[in-house]
Coordinates of C-alpha atoms and ligand atoms in Angstrom, one line a residue:
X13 CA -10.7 16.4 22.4
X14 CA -11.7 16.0 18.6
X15 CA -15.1 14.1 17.7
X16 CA -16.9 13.0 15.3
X17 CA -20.9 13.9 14.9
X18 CA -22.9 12.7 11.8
X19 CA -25.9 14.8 11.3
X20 CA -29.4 14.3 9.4
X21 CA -28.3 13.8 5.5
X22 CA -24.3 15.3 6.1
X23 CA -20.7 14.4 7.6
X24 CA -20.2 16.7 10.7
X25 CA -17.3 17.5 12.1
X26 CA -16.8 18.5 15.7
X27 CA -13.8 20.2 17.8
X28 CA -14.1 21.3 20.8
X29 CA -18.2 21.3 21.1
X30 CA -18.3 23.2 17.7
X31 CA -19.7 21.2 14.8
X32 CA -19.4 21.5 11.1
X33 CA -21.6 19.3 9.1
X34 CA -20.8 18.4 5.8
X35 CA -22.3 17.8 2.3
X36 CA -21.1 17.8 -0.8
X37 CA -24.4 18.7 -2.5
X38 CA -24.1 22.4 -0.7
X39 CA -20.3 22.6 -1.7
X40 CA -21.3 22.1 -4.9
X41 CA -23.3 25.3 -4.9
X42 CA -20.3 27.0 -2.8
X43 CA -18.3 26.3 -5.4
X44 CA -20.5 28.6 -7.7
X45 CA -21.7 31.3 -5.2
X46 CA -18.1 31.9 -3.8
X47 CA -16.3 32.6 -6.9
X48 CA -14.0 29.4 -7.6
X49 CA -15.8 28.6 -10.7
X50 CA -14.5 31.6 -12.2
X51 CA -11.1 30.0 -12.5
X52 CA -11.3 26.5 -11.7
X53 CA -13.5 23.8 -12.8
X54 CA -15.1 21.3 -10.8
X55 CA -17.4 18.1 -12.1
X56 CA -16.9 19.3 -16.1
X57 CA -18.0 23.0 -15.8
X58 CA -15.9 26.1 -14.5
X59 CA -12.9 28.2 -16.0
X60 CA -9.5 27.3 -17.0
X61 CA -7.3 29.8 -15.5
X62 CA -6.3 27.8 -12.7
X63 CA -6.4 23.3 -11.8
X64 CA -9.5 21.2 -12.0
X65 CA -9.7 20.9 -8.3
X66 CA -11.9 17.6 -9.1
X67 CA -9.1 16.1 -11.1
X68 CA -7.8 12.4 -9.6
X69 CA -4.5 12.7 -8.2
X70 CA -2.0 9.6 -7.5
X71 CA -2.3 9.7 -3.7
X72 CA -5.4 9.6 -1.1
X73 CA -7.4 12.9 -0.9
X74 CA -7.1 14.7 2.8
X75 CA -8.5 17.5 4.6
X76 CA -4.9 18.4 5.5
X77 CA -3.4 17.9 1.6
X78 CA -6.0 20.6 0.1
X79 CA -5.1 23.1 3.0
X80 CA -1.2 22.5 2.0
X81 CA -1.7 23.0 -2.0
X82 CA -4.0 25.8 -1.7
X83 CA -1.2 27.0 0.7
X84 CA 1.1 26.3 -1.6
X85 CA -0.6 28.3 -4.5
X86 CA -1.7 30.6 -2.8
X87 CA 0.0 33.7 -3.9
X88 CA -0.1 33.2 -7.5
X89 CA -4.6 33.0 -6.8
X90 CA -4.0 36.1 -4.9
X91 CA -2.6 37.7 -7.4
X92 CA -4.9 36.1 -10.3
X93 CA -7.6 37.2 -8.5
X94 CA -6.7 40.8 -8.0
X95 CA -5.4 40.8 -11.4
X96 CA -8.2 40.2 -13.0
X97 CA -10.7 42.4 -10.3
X98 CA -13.0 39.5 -9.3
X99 CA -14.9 39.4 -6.3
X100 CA -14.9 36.1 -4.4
X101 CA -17.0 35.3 -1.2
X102 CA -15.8 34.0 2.3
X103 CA -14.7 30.6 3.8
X104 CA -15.7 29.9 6.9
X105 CA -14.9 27.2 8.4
X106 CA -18.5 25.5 6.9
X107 CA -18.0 26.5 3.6
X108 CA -14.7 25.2 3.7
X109 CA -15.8 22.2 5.1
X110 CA -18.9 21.7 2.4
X111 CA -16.2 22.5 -0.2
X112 CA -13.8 19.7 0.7
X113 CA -16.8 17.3 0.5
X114 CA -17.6 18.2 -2.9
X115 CA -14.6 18.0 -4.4
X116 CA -13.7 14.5 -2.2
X117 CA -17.5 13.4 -4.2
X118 CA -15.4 14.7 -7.5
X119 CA -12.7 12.0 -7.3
X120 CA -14.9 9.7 -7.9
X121 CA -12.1 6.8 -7.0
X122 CA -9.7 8.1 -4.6
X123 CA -6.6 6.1 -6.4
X124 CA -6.3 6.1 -9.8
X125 CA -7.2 2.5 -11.4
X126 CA -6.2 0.7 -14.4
X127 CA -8.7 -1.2 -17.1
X128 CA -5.9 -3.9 -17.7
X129 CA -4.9 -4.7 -14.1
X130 CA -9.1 -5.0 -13.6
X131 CA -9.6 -7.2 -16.5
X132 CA -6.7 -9.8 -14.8
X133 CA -8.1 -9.0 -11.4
X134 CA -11.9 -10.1 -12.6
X135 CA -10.6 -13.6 -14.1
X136 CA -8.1 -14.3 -11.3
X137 CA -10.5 -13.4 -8.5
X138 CA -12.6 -15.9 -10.3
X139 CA -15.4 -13.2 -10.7
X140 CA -15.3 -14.1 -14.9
X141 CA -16.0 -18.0 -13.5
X142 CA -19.3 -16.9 -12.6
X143 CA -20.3 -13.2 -14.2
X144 CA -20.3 -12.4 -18.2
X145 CA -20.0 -8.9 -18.7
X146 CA -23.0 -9.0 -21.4
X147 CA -24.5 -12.7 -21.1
X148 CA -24.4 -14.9 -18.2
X149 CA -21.8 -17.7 -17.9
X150 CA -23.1 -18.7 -14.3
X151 CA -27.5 -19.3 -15.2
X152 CA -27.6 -17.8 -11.5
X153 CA -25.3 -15.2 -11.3
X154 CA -26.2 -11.8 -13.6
X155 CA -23.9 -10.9 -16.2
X156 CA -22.2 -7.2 -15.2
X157 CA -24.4 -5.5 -18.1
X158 CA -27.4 -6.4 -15.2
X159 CA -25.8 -5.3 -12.1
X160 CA -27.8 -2.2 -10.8
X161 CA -25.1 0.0 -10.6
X162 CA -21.7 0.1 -11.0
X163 CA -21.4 3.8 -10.2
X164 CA -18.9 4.3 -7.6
X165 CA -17.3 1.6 -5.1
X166 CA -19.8 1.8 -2.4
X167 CA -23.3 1.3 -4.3
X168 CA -21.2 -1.9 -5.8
X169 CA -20.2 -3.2 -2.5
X170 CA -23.6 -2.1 -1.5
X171 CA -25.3 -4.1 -4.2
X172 CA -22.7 -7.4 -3.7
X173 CA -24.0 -7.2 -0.1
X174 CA -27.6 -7.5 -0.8
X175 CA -26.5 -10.2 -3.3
X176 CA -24.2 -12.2 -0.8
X177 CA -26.1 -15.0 0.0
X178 CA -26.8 -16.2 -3.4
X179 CA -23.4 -15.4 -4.1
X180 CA -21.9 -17.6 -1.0
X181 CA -24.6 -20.3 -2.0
X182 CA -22.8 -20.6 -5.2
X183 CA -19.3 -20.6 -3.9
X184 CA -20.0 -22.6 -1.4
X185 CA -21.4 -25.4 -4.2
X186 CA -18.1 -25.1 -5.7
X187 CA -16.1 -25.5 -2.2
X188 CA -14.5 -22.0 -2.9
X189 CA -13.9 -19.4 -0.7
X190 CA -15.6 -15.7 -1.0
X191 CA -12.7 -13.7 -2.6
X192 CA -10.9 -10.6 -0.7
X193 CA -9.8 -7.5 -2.1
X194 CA -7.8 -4.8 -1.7
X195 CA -9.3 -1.0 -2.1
X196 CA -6.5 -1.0 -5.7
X197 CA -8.1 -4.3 -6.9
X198 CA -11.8 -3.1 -6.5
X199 CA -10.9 0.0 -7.8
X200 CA -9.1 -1.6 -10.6
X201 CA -12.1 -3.8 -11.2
X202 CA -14.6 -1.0 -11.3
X203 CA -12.4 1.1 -13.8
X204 CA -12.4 -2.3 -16.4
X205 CA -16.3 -3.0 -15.7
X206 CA -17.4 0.5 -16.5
X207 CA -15.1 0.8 -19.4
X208 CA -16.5 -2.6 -20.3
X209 CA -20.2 -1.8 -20.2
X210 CA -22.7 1.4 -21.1
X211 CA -22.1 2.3 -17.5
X212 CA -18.9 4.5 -19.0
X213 CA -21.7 7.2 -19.3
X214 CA -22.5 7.0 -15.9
X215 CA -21.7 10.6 -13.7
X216 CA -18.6 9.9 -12.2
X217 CA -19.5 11.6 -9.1
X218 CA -21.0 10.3 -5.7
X219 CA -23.0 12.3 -2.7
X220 CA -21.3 11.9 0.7
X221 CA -24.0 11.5 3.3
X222 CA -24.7 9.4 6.6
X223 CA -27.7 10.1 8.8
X224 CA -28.0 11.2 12.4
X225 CA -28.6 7.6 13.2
X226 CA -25.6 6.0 11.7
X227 CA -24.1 4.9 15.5
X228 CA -27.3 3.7 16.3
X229 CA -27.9 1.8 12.8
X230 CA -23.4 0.4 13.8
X231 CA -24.9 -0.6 17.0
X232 CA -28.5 -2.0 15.1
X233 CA -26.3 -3.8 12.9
X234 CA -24.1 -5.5 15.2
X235 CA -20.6 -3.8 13.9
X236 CA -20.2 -2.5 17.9
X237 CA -19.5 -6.0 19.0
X238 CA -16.0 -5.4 17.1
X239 CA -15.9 -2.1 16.6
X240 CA -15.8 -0.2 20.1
X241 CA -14.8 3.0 18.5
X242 CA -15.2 4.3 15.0
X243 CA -11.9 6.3 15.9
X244 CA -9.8 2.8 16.5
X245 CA -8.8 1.3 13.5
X246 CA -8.7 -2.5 13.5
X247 CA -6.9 -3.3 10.1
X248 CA -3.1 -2.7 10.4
X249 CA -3.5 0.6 8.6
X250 CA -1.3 3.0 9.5
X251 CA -2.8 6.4 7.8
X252 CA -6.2 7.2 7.4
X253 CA -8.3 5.4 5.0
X254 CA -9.9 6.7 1.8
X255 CA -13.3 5.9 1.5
X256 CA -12.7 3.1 -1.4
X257 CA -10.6 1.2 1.3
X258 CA -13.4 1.7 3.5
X259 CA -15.5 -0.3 1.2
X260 CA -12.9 -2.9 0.4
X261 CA -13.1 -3.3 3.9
X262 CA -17.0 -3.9 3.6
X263 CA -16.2 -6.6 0.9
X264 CA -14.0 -8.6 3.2
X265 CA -15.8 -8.5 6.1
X266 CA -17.9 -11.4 4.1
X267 CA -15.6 -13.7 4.5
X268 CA -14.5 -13.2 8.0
X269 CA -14.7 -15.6 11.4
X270 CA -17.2 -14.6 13.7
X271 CA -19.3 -12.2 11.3
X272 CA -23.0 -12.2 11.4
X273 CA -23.8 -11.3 8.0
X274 CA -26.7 -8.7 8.5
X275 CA -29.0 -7.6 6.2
X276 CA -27.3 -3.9 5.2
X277 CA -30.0 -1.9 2.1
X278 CA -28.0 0.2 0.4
X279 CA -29.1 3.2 1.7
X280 CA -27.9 2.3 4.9
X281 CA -24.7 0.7 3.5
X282 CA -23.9 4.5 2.5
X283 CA -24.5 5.9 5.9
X284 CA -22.4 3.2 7.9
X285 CA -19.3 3.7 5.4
X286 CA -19.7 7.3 5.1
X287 CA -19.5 7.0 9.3
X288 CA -16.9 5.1 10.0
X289 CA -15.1 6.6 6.9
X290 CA -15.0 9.5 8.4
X291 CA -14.1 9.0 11.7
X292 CA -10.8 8.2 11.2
X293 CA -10.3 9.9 7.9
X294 CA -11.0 13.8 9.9
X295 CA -8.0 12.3 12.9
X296 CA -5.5 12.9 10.4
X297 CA -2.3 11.4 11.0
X298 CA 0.3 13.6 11.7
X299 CA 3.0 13.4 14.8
X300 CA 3.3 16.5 16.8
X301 CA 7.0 16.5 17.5
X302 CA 7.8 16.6 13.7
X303 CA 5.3 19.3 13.3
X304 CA 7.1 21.4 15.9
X305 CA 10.4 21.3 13.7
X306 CA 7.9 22.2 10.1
X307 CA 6.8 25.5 12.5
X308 CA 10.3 26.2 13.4
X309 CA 11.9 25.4 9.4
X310 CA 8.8 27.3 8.0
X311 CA 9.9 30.7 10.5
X312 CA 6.0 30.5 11.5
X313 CA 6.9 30.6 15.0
X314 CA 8.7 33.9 14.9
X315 CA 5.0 35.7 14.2
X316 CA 2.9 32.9 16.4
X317 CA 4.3 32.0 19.2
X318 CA 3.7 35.1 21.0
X319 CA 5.5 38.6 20.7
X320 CA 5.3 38.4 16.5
X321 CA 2.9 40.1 13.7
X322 CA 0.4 37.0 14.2
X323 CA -2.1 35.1 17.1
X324 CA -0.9 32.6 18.9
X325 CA -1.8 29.6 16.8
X326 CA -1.5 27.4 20.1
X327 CA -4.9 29.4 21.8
X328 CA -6.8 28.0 19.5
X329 CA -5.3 24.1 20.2
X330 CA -7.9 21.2 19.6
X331 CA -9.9 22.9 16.9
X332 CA -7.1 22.7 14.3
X333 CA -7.5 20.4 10.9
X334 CA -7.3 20.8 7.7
X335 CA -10.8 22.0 7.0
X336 CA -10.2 24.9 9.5
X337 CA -6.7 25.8 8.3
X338 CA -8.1 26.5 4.7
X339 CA -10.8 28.9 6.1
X340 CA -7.9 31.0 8.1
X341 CA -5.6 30.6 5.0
X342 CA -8.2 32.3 2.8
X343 CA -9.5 34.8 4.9
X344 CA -6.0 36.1 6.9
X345 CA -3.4 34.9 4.5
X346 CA -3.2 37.9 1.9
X347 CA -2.9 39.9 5.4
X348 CA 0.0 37.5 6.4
X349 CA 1.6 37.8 3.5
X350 CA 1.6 41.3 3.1
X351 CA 3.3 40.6 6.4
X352 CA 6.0 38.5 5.3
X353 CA 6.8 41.1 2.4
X354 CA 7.7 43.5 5.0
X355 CA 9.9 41.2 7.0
X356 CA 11.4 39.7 4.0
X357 CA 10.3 36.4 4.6
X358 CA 9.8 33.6 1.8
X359 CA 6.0 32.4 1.2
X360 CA 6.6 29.0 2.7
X361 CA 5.8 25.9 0.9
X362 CA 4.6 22.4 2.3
X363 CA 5.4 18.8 1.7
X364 CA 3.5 16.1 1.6
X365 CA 3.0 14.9 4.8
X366 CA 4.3 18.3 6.5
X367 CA 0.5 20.1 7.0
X368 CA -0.1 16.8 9.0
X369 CA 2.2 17.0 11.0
X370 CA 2.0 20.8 11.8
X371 CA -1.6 20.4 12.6
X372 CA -0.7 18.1 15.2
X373 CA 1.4 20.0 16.6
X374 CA -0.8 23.1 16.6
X375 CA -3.3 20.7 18.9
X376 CA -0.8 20.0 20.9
X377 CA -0.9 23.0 23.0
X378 CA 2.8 23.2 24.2
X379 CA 2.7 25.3 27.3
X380 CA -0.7 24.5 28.1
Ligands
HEC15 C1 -9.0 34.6 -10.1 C2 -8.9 33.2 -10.2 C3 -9.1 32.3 -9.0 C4 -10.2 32.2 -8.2 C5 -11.5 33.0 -8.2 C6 -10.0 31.1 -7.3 N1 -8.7 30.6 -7.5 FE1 -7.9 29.0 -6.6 N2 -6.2 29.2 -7.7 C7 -6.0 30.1 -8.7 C8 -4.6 30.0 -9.2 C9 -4.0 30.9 -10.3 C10 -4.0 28.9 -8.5 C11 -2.6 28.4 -8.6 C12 -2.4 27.7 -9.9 C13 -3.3 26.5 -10.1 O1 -3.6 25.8 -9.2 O2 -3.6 26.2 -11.3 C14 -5.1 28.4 -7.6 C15 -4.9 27.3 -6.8 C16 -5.8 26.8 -5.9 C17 -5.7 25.5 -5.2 C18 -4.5 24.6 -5.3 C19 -4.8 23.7 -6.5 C20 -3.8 22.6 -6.8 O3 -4.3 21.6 -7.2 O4 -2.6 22.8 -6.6 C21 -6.9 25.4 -4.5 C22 -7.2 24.2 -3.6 C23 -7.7 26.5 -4.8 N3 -7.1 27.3 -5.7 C24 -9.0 26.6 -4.3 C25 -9.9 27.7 -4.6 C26 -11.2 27.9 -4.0 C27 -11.8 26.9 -3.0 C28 -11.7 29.0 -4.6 C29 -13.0 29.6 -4.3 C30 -13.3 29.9 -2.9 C31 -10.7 29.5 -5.5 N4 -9.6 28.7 -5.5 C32 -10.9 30.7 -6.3 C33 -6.9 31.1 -9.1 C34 -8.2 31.3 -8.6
HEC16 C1 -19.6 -18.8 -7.7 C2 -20.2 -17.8 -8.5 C3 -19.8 -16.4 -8.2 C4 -18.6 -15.8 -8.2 C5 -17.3 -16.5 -8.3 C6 -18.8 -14.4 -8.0 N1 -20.1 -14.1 -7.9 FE1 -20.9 -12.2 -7.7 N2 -22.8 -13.1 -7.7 C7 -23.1 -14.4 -7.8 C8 -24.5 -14.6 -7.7 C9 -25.2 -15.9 -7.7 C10 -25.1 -13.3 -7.4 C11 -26.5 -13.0 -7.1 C12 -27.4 -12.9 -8.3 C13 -27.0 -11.7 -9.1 O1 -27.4 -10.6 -8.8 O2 -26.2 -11.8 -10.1 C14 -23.9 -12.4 -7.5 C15 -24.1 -11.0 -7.3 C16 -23.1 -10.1 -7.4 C17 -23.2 -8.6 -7.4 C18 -24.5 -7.9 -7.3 C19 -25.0 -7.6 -8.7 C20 -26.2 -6.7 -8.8 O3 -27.3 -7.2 -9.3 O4 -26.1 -5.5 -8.5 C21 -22.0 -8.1 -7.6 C22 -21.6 -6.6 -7.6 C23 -21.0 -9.2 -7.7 N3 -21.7 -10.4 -7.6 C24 -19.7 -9.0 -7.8 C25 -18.8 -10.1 -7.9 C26 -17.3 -9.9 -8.0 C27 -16.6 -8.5 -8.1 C28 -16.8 -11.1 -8.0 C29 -15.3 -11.5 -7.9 C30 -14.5 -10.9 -6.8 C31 -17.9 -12.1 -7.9 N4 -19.1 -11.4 -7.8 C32 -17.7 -13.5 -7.9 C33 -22.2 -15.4 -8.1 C34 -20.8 -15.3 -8.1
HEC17 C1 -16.5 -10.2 14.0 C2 -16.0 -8.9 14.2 C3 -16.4 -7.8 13.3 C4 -17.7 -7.3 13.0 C5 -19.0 -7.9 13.6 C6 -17.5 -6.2 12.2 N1 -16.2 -6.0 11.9 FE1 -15.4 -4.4 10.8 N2 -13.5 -5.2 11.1 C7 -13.2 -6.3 11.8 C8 -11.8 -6.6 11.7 C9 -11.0 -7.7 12.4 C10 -11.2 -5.6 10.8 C11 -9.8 -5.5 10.3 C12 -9.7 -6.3 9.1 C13 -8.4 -6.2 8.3 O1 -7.4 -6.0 8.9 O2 -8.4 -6.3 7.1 C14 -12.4 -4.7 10.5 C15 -12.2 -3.6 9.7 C16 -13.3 -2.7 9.5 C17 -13.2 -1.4 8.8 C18 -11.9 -0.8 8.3 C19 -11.4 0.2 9.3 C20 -10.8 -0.6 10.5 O3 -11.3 -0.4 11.7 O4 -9.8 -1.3 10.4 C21 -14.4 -0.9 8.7 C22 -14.8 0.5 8.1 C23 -15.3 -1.8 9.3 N3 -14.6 -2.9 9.8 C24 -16.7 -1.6 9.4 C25 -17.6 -2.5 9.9 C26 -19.0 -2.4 9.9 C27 -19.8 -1.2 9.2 C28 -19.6 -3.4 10.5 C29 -21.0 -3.8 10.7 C30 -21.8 -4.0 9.5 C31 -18.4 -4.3 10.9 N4 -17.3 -3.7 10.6 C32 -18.6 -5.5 11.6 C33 -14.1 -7.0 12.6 C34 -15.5 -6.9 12.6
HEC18 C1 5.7 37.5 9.1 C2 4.9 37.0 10.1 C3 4.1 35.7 9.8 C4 4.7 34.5 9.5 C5 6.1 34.1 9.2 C6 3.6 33.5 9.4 N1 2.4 34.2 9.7 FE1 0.6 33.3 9.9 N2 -0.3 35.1 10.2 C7 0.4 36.3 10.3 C8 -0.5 37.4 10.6 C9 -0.2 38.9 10.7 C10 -1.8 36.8 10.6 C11 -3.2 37.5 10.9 C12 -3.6 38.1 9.6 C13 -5.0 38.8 9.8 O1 -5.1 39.4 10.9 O2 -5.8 38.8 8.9 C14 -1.6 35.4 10.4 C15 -2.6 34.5 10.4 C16 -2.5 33.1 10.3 C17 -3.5 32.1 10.4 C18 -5.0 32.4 10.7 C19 -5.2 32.4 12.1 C20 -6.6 32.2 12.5 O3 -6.9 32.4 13.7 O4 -7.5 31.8 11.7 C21 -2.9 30.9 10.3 C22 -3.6 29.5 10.4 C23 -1.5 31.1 10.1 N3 -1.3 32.4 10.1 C24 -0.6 30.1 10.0 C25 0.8 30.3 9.7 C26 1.7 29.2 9.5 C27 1.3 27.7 9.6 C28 2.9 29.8 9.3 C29 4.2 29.1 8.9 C30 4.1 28.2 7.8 C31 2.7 31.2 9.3 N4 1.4 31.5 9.6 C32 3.7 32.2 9.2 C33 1.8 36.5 10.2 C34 2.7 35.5 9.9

């Protein structure tokens, strides 16, 4: 059974009783101490021989999508790295785990937004009816030059929730209704505000944190009454979310039937996004049977299912995501490939969508 802890100040991670908080403050640091930094940048300052592992890429941002393009690549940093005689540290499973953190925190927005698509989304939301971006249109309502932050989707959503009764107030003068919004459209909105306002200097990086207490604060809060289970998703998403739909989600729940509209300080705002963000998020979403056909295509199960060079990957069912395949990648895959050499085998390469599914299937224990 995977589950999800939170811990003091950190994500955590737990399969099968062992837990792996998360922050991306101490991956940050990782990032230095380990060696990375002496080929890839992260947040503005590293070296150019490899990606920007912070860059924004045109899809969501999973545990299981770093583990499959540092799979992917990793040969050619292999060799880079013994070319060049550096020294890099160790990934455990925590240090992989604070890593991913940090450079989730780097995205900044998890899907890419567009200034022009805001700008229409802020007057056709009716947003413009009521906020200026330098001087107030609505007496009432500040302009967005005011608004106390706009530095990443959750402090705004955040900051709109503390607002949200003089915000219905208004609406509710004018007979409107409290306008939804997709995790694109905020997104989209964000990118045009900060573009639009001296907040374009702002650090375009967030901390990833929820507290010990963040069921408790659900439960305080009054989310349980819907929300049984953080792991059960009630939206008609399919995948997990990024943590930018989480928020979206947030927004929306303002103008939904049945909600008590507690008092949420943003502070705690952060730690009941940051929970329920990553309860599904760690899931993953992969199907098991597919997986089973990626181990077979890929030739792992001639070395892994018992008799070949490598463990059996099943023994170790249950504790398998993305965060933990990185950490075996980088400490036993120059080892595996050496093997491969020798057996003439292909360095495989993954799809989208294939690590998924192939962590699935590794949980899935067949035999067991
Ligand atoms: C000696 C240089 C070097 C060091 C040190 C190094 N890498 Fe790499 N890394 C590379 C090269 C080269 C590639 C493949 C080409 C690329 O991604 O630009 C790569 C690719 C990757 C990728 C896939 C990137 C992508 O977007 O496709 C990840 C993730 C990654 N490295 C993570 C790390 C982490 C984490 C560390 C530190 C623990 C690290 N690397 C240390 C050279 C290095
Ligand atoms: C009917 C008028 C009205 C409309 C329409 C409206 N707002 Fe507001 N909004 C307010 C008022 C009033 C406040 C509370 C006073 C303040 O802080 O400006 C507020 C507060 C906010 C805040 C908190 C500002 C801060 O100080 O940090 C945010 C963020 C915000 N609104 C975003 C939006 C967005 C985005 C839209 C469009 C989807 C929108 N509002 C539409 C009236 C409105
Ligand atoms: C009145 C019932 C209700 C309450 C109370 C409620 N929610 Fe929700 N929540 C929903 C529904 C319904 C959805 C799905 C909405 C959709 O499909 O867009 C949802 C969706 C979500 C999502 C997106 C993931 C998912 O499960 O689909 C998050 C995160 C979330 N809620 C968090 C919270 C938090 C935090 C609180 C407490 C502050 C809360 N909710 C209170 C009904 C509720
Ligand atoms: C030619 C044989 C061979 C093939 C093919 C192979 N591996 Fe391996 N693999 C190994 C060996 C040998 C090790 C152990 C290396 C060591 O001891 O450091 C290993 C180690 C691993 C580990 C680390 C195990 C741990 O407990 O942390 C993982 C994960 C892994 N392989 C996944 C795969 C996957 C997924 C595939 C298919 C895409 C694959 N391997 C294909 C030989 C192979």
């Amino acid at each position: 059974m995977k589950r999800i802890t939170v811990l003091f100040g950190m994500l955590a991670l737990t399969a099968s009783g062992a837990t792996l908080p998360m922050d991306s403050e101490r991956g940050d640091k990782l990032f230095q101490s380990q060696g990375c930094v002496q080929c890839h940048k992260l947040k503005g300052t590293g070296g150019i021989v490899a990606n920007d592992l912070g860059r924004v890429l045109d899809r969501a941002y999973s545990p299981a999508d770093l583990a499959s393009t540092m799979w992917n690549h990793a040969p050619q940093m292999w060799k880079a790295i013994r070319d060049r005689g550096l020294k890099v540290g160790d990934l455990d499973p925590q240090n992989a785990a604070d890593l991913f953190a940090s450079f989730y925190s780097a995205r900044y927005f998890d899907v890419p937004g567009d200034a022009a698509r805001g700008k229409y989304q802020f007057a056709d939301k009716t947003c413009a009816s009521c906020h200026g971006l330098s001087s107030p249109v609505n007496e009432k309502a500040q302009p967005v030059s005011k608004w106390t932050t706009l530095g990443d989707p959750v402090s705004v959503v955040s900051s709109m929730w503390v607002h949200s009764p003089e915000m219905q107030s208004e609406l509710q003068r004018r007979n409107k209704q409290f306008p939804a919004m997709t995790a694109q459209e905020l997104t989209d909105i964000l990118v045009y505000l900060r573009n639009s306002t001296p907040a374009k200097n702002a650090p375009a990086s967030f901390r990833i944190t929820a507290s010990e207490g963040a069921a408790q604060l659900a439960a305080q809060k009054g989310c349980v009454s819907c929300h049984k289970d953080p792991k059960v998703l009630l939206s008609k998403n399919t995948g997990p979310m990024t943590l930018t739909a989480v928020a979206a989600s947030m927004w929306n729940h303002l103008s939904m039937k049945g909600m008590q509209h507690p008092a949420i300080a943003p502070g705690e705002m952060r730690e009941l996004v940051g929970y329920y963000w990553a309860a599904q998020f760690f899931q993953g979403s992969g199907v098991a049977a597919r997986g089973k056909k990626v181990f077979a295509a890929k030739r792992c199960v001639g070395c892994h299912a018992g008799g070949g060079a490598g463990p059996v990957l099943s023994a170790k069912a249950g504790t398998w995501n993305g965060i933990t395949m990185v950490s075996g990648l980088w400490r036993h895959g120059p080892t595996m490939l050496s093997q491969m050499e020798k057996e003439h085998i292909p360095w495989p390469v993954f799809k989208v969508g294939e690590m998924d599914d192939l962590i699935a299937f590794m949980n899935s224990a067949p035999g067991k």
